[in-house]
PDB file of C-alpha atoms in Angstrom:
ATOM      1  CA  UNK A   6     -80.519 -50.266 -49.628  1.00 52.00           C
ATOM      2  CA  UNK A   7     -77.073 -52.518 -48.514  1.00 71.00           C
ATOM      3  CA  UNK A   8     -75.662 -54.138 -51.462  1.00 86.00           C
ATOM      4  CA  UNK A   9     -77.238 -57.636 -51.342  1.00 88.00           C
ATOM      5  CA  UNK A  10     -73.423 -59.291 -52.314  1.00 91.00           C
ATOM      6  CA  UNK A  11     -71.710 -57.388 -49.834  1.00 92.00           C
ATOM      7  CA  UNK A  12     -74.541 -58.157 -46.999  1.00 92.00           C
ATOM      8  CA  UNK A  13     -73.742 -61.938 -47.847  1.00 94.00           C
ATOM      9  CA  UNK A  14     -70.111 -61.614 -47.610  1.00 95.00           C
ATOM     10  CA  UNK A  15     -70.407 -59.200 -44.041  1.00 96.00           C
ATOM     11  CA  UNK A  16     -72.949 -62.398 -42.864  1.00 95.00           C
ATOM     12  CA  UNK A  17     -69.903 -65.147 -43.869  1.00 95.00           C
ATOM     13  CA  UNK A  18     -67.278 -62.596 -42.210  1.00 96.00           C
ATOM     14  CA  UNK A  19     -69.294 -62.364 -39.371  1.00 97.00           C
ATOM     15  CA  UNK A  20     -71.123 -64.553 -37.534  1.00 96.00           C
ATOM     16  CA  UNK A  21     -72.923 -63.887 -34.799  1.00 95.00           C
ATOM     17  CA  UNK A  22     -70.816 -64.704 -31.373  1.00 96.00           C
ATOM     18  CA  UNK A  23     -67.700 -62.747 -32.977  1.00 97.00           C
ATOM     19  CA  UNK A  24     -66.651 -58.911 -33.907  1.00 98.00           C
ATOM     20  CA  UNK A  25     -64.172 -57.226 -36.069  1.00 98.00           C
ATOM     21  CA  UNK A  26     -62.927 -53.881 -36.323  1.00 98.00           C
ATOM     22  CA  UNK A  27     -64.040 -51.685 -39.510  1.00 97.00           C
ATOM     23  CA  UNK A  28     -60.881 -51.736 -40.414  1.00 97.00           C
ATOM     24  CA  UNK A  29     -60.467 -55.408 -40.598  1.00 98.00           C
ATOM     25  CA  UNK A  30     -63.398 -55.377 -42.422  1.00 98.00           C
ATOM     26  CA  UNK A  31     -62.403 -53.122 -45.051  1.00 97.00           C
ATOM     27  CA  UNK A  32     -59.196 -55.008 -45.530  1.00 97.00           C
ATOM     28  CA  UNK A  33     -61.639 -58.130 -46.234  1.00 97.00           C
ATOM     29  CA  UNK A  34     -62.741 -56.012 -49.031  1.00 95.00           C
ATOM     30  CA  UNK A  35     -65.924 -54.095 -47.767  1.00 95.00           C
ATOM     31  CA  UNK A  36     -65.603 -50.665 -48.701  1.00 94.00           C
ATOM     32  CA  UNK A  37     -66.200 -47.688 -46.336  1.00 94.00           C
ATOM     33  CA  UNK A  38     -69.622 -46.663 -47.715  1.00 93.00           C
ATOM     34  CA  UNK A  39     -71.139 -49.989 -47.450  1.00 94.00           C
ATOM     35  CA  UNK A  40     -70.055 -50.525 -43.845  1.00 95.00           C
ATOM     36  CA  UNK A  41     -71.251 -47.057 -42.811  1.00 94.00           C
ATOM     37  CA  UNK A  42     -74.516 -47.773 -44.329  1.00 94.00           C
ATOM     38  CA  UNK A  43     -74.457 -50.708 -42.553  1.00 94.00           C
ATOM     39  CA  UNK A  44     -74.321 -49.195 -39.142  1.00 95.00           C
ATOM     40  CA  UNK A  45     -76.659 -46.363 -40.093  1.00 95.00           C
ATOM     41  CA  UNK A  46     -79.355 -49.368 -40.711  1.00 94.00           C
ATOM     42  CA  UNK A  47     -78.133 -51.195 -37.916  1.00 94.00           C
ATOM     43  CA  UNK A  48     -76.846 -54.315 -39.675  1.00 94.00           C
ATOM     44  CA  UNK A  49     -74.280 -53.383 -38.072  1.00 96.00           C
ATOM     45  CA  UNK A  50     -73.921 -52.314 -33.885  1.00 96.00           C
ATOM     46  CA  UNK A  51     -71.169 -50.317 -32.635  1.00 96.00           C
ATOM     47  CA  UNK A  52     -69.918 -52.310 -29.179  1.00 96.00           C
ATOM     48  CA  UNK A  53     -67.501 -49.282 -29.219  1.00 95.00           C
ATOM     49  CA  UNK A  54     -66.491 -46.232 -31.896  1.00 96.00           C
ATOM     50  CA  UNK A  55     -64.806 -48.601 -34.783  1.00 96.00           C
ATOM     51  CA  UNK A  56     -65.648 -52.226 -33.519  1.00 97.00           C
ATOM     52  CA  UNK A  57     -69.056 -53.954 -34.758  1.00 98.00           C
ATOM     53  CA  UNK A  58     -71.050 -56.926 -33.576  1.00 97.00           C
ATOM     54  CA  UNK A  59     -74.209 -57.948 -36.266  1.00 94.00           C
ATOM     55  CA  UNK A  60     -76.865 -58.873 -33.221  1.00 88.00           C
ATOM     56  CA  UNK A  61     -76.348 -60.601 -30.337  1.00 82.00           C
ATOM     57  CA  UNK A  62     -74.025 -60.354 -26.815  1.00 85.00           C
ATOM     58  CA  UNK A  63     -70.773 -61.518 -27.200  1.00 92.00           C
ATOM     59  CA  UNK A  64     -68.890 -63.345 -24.481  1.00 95.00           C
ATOM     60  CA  UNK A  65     -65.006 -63.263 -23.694  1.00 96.00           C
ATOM     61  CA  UNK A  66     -64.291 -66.023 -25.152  1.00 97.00           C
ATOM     62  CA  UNK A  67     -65.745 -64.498 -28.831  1.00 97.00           C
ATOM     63  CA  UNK A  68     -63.726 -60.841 -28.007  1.00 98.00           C
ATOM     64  CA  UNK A  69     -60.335 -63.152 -27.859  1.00 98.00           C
ATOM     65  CA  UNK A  70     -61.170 -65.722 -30.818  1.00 98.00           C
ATOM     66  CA  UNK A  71     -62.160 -62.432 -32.978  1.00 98.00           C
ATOM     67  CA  UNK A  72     -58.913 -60.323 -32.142  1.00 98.00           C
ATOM     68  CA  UNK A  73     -56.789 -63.252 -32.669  1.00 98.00           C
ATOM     69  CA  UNK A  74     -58.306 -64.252 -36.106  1.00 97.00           C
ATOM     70  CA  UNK A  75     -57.555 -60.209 -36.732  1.00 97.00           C
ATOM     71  CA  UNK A  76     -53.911 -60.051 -35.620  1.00 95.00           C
ATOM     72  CA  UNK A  77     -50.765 -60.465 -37.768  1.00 92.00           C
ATOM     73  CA  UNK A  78     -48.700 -60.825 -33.943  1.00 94.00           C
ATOM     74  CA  UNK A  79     -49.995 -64.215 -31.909  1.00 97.00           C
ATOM     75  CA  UNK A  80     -52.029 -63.777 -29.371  1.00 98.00           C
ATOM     76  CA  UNK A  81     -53.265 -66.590 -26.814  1.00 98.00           C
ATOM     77  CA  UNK A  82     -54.776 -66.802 -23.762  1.00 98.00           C
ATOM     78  CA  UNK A  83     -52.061 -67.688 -21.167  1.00 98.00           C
ATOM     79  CA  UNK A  84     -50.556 -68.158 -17.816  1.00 98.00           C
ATOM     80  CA  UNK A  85     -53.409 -68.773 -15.203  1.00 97.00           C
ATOM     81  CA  UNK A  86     -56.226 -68.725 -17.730  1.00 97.00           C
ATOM     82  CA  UNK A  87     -54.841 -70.916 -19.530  1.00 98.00           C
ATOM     83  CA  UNK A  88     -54.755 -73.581 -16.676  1.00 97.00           C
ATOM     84  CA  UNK A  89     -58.331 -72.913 -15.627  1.00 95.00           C
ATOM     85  CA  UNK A  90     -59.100 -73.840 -19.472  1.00 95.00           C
ATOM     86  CA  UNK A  91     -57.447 -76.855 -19.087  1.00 95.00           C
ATOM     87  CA  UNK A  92     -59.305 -77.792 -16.385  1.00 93.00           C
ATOM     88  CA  UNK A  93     -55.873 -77.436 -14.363  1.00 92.00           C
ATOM     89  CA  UNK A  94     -56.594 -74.514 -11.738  1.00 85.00           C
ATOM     90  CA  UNK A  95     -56.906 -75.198  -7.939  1.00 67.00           C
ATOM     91  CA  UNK A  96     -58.756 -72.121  -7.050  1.00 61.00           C
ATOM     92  CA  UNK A  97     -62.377 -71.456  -8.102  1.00 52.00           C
ATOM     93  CA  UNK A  98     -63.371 -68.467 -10.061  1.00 54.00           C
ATOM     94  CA  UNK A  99     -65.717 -67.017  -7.887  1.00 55.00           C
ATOM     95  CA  UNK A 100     -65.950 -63.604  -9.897  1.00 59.00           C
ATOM     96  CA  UNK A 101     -68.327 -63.001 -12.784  1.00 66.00           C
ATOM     97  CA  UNK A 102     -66.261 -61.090 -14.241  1.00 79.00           C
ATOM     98  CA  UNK A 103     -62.691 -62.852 -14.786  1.00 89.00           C
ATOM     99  CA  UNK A 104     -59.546 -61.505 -15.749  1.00 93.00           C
ATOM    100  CA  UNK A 105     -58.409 -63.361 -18.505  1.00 97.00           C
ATOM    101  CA  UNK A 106     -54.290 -62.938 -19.298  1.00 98.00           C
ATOM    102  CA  UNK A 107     -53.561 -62.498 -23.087  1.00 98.00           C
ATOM    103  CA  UNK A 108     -50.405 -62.834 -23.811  1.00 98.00           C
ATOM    104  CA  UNK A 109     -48.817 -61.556 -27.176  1.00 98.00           C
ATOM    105  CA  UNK A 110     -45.412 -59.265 -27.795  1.00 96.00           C
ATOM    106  CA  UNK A 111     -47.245 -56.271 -28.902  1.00 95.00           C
ATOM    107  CA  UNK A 112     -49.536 -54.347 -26.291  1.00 96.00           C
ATOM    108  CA  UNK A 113     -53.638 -55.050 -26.845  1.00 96.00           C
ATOM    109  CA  UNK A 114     -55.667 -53.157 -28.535  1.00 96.00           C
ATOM    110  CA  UNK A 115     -57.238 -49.851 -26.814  1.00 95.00           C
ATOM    111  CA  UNK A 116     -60.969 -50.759 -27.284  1.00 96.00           C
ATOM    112  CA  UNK A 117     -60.203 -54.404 -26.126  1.00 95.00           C
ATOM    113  CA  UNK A 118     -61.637 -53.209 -22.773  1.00 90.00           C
ATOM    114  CA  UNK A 119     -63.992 -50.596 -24.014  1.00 94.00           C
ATOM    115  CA  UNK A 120     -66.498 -53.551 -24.733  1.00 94.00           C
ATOM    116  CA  UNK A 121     -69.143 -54.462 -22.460  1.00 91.00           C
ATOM    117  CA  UNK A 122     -68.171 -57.882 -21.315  1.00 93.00           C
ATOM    118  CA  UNK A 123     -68.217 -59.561 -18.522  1.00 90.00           C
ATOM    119  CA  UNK A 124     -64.531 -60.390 -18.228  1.00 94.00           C
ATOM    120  CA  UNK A 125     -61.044 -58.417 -17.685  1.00 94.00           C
ATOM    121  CA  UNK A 126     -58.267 -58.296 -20.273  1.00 97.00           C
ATOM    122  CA  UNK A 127     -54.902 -58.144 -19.267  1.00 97.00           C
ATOM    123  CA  UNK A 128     -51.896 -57.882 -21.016  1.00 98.00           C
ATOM    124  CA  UNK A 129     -48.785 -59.861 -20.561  1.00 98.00           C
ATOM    125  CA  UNK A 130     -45.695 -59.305 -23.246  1.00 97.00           C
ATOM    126  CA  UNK A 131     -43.489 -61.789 -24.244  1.00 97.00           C
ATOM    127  CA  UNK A 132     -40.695 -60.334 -25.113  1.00 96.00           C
ATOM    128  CA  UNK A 133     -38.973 -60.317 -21.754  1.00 96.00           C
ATOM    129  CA  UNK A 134     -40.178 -64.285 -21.256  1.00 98.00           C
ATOM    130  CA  UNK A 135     -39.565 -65.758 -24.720  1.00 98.00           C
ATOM    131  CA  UNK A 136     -37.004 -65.901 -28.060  1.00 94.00           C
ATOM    132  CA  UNK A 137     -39.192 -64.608 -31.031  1.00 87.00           C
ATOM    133  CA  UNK A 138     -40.306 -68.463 -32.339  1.00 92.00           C
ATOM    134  CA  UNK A 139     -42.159 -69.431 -29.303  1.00 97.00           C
ATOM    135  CA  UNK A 140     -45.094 -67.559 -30.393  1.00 97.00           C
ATOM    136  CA  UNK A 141     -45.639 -68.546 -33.404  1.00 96.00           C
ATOM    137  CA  UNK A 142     -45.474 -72.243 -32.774  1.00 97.00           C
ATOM    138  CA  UNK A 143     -48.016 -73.992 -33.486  1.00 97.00           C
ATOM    139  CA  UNK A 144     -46.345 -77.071 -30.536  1.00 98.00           C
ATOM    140  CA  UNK A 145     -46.969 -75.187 -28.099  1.00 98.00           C
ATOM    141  CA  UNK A 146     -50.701 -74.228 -28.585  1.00 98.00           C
ATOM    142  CA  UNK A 147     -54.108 -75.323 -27.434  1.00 98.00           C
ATOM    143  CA  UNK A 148     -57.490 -74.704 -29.105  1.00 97.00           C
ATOM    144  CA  UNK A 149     -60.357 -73.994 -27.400  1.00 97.00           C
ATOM    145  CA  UNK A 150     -64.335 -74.975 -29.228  1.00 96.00           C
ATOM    146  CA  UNK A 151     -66.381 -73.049 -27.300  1.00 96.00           C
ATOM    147  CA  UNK A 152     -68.827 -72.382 -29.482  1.00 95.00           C
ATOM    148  CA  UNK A 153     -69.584 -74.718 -32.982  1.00 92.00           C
ATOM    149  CA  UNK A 154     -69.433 -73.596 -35.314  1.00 94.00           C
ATOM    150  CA  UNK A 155     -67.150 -70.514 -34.726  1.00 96.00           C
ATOM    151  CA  UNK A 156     -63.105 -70.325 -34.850  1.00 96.00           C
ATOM    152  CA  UNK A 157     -61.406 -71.587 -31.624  1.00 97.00           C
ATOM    153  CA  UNK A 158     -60.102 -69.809 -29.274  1.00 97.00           C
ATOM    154  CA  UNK A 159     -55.908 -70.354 -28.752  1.00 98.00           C
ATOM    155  CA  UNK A 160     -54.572 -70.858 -25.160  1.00 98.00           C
ATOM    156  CA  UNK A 161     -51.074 -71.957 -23.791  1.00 98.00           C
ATOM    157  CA  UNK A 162     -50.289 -75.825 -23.335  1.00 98.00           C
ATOM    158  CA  UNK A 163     -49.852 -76.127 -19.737  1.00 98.00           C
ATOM    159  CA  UNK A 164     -46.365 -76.558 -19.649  1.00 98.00           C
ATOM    160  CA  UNK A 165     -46.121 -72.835 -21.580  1.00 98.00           C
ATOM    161  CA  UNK A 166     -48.682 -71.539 -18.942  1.00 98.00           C
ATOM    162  CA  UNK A 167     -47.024 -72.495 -16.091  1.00 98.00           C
ATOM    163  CA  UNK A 168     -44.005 -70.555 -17.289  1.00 98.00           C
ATOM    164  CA  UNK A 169     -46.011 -67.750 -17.880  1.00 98.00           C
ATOM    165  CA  UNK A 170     -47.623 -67.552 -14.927  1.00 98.00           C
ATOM    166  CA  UNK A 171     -44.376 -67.757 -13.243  1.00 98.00           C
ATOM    167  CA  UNK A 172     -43.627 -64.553 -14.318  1.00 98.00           C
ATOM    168  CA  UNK A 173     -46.183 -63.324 -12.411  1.00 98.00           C
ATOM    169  CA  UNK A 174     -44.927 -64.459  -9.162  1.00 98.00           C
ATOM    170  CA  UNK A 175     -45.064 -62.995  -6.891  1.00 97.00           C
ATOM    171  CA  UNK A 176     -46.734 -59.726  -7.649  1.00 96.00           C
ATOM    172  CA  UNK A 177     -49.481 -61.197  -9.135  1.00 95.00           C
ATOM    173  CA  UNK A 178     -49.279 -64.851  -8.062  1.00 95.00           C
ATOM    174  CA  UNK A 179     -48.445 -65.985  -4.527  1.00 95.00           C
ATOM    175  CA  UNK A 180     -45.431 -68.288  -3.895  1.00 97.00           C
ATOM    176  CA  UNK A 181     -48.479 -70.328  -2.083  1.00 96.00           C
ATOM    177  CA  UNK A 182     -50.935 -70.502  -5.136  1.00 95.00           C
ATOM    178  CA  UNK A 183     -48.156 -71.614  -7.935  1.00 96.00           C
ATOM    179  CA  UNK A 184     -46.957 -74.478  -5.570  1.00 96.00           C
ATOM    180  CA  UNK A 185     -50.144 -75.583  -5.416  1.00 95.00           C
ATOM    181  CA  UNK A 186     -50.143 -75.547  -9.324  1.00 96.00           C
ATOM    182  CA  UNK A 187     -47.315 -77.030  -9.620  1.00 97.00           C
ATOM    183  CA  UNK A 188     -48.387 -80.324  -7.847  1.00 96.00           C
ATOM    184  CA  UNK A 189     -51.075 -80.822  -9.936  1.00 95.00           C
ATOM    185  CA  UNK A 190     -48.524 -80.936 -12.887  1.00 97.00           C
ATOM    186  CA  UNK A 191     -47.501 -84.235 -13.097  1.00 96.00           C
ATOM    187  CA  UNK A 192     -48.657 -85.018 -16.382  1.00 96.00           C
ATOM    188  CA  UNK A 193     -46.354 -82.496 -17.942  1.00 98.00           C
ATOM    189  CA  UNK A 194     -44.290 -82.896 -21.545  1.00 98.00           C
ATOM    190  CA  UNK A 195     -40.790 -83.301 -20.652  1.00 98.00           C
ATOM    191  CA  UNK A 196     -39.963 -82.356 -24.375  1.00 98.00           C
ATOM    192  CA  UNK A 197     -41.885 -79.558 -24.369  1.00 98.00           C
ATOM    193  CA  UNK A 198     -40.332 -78.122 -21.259  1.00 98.00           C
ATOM    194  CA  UNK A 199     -37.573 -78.650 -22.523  1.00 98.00           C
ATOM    195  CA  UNK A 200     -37.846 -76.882 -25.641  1.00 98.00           C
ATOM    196  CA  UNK A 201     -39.606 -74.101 -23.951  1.00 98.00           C
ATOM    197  CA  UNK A 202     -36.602 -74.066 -21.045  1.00 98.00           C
ATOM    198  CA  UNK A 203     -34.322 -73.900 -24.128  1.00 98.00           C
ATOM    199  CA  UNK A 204     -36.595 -70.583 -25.556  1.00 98.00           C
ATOM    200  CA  UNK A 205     -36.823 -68.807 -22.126  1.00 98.00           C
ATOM    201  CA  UNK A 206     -35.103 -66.013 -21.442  1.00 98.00           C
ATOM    202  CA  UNK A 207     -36.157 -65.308 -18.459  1.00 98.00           C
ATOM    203  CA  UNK A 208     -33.429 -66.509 -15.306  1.00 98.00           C
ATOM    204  CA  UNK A 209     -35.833 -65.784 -12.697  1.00 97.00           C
ATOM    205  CA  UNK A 210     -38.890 -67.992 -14.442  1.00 98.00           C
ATOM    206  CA  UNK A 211     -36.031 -71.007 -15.104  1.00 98.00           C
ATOM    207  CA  UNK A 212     -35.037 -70.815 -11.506  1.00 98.00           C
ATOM    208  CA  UNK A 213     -38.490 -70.690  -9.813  1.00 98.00           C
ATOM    209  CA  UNK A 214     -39.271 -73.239 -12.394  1.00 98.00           C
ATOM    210  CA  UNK A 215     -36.676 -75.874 -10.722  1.00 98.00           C
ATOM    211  CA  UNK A 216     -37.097 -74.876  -7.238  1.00 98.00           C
ATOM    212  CA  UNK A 217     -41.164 -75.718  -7.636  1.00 98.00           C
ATOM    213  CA  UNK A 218     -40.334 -79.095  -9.955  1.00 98.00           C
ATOM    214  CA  UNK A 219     -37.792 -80.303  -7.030  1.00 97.00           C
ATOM    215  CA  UNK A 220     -40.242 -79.641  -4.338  1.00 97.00           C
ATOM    216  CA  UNK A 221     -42.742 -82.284  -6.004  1.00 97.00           C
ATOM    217  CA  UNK A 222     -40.465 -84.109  -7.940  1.00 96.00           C
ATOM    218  CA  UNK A 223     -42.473 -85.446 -10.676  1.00 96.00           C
ATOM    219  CA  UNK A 224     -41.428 -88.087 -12.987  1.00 97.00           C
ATOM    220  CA  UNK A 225     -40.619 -86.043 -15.968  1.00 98.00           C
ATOM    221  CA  UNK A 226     -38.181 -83.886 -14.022  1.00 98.00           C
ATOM    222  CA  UNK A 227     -35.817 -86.883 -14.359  1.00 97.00           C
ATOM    223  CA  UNK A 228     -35.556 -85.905 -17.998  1.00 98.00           C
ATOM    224  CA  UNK A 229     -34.520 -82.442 -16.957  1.00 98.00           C
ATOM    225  CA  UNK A 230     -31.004 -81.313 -16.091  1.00 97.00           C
ATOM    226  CA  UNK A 231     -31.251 -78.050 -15.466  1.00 97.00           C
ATOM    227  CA  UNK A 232     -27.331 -77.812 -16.194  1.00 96.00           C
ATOM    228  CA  UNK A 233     -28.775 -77.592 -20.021  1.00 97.00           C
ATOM    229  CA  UNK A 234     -30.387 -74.624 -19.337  1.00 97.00           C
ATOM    230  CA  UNK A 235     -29.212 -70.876 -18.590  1.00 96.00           C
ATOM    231  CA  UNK A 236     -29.694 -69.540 -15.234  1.00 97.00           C
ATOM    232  CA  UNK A 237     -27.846 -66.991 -14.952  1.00 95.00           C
ATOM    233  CA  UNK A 238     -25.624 -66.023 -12.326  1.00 94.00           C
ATOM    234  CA  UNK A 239     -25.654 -64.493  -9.000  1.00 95.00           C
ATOM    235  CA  UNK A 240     -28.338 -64.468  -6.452  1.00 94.00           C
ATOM    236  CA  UNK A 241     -32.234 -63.160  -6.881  1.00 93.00           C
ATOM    237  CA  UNK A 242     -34.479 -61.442  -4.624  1.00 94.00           C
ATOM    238  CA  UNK A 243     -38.285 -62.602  -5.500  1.00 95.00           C
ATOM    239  CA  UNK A 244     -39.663 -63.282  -2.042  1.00 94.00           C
ATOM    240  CA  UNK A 245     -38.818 -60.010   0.275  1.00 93.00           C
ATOM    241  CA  UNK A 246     -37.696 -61.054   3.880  1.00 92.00           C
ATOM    242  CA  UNK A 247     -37.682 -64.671   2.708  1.00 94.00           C
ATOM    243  CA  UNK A 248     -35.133 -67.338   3.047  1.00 96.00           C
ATOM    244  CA  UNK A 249     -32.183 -68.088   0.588  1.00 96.00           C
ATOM    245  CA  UNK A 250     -32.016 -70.991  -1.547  1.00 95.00           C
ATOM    246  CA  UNK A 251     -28.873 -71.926  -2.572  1.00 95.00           C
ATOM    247  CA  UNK A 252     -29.278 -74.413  -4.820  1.00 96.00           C
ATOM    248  CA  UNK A 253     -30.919 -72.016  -7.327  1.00 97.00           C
ATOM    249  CA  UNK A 254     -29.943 -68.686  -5.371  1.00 96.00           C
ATOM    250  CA  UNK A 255     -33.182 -66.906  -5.123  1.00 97.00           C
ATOM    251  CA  UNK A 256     -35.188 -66.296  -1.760  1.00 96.00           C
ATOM    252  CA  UNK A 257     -38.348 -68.087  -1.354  1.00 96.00           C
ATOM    253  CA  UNK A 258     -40.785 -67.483   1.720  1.00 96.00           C
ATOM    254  CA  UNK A 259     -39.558 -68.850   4.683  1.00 95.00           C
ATOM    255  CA  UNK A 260     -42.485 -71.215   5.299  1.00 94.00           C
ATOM    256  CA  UNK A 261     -41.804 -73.051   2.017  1.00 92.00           C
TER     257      UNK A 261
END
């Protein structure tokens, strides 16, 4: 028979809608015994070999909120997914099973996409997009209630998305799609741009970034000299065949 004080602390660690490794849970203080018990009785349910659910299905949305009350490196949902959160995405989802773009510095767990859920994790690290503080900063974060009473889920403000789905142009994202983004964007944070402008280290992300802002010319890009900003030098090659741009020196399609 389960220890009655350790079934009441596994119920308050966790709820149904979430999951947690057995690791995790041991470092919570459950000891080994006690959680193997637990499965054998089927208190708790293996989703995969070392990752446990109490009862119940649980969505995307509870597979990111659990691994990112888990981690000791941020992770939050980002780029595109994070726009579509924010209500901010042109194009409807048609799939029923998304992908969802988690970005974090450290690569995601193996049995992230062992688990039976309708939805497809992918990875995108930060370290060639962002100086080490971004992360971890709180400013530049969204939560996510998606189901009360459980922990939020974390997401990218906009202005962070956008630059992190420009990194994913165009091999991921067409030239065509984050245009269409962009000029949705006019209620963008010149401060936080800046800041994050400031924290990217990424030329070809600042440079698309001003070519797209130009194009619609929004009123916060008045508070944005891109002189303040690194861009690197000499020219970039992001749309093959395409034309040049001089002002920012990368090639663009030609129909833009």
């Amino acid at each position: 028979m389960l220890n009655i004080k350790a079934r009441r602390q596994l119920k308050a660690l966790l709820p149904v809608g979430m999951l947690a490794t057995k690791t995790w849970l041991e470092a919570q203080g459950l000891n080994l015994h006690f959680l193997d018990n637990a499965v054998r009785s089927s208190t708790l349910i293996p989703l995969t070999p070392g990752v446990y659910v109490r009862e119940g299905i649980v969505s995307w949305q509870g597979v990111v909120a659990s691994l990112q009350r888990m981690t000791d490196t941020p992770v939050h949902v980002g780029a595109l997914s994070a726009l579509e959160l924010e209500g901010l995405a042109h194009y409807l989802v048609c799939s029923t099973s998304p992908r969802i773009t988690l970005c974090s510095e450290k690569a995601l767990p193996r049995w992230l996409n062992r688990i039976a859920v309708a939805a497809e994790f992918e990875w995108q690290g930060t370290r060639r997009l962002w100086a080490e503080n971004v992360m971890s900063d709180s400013y530049f974060i969204r939560e996510h209630s998606w189901q009360v009473p459980l922990p939020a889920l974390y997401y990218s403000c906009p202005e962070k998305a956008m630059l992190e789905l420009l990194l994913q142009v165009p091999d991921a994202i067409s030239f065509e799609h984050a245009d269409q983004l962009m000029q949705g964007m006019y209620n963008l944070s010149p401060r936080k741009l800046d800041k994050l402008l400031r924290c990217c280290i990424n030329v070809k992300v600042k440079r698309l970034f001003f070519w797209l802002a130009h194009r619609h010319q929004h009123a916060w890009l008045k508070h944005l000299s891109s002189e303040d900003y690194a861009l690197g030098t000499g020219k970039r090659m992001i749309a093959k065949g395409g034309r040049y741009e001089s002002t920012w020196q990368i090639t663009v399609p030609k129909e833009m």
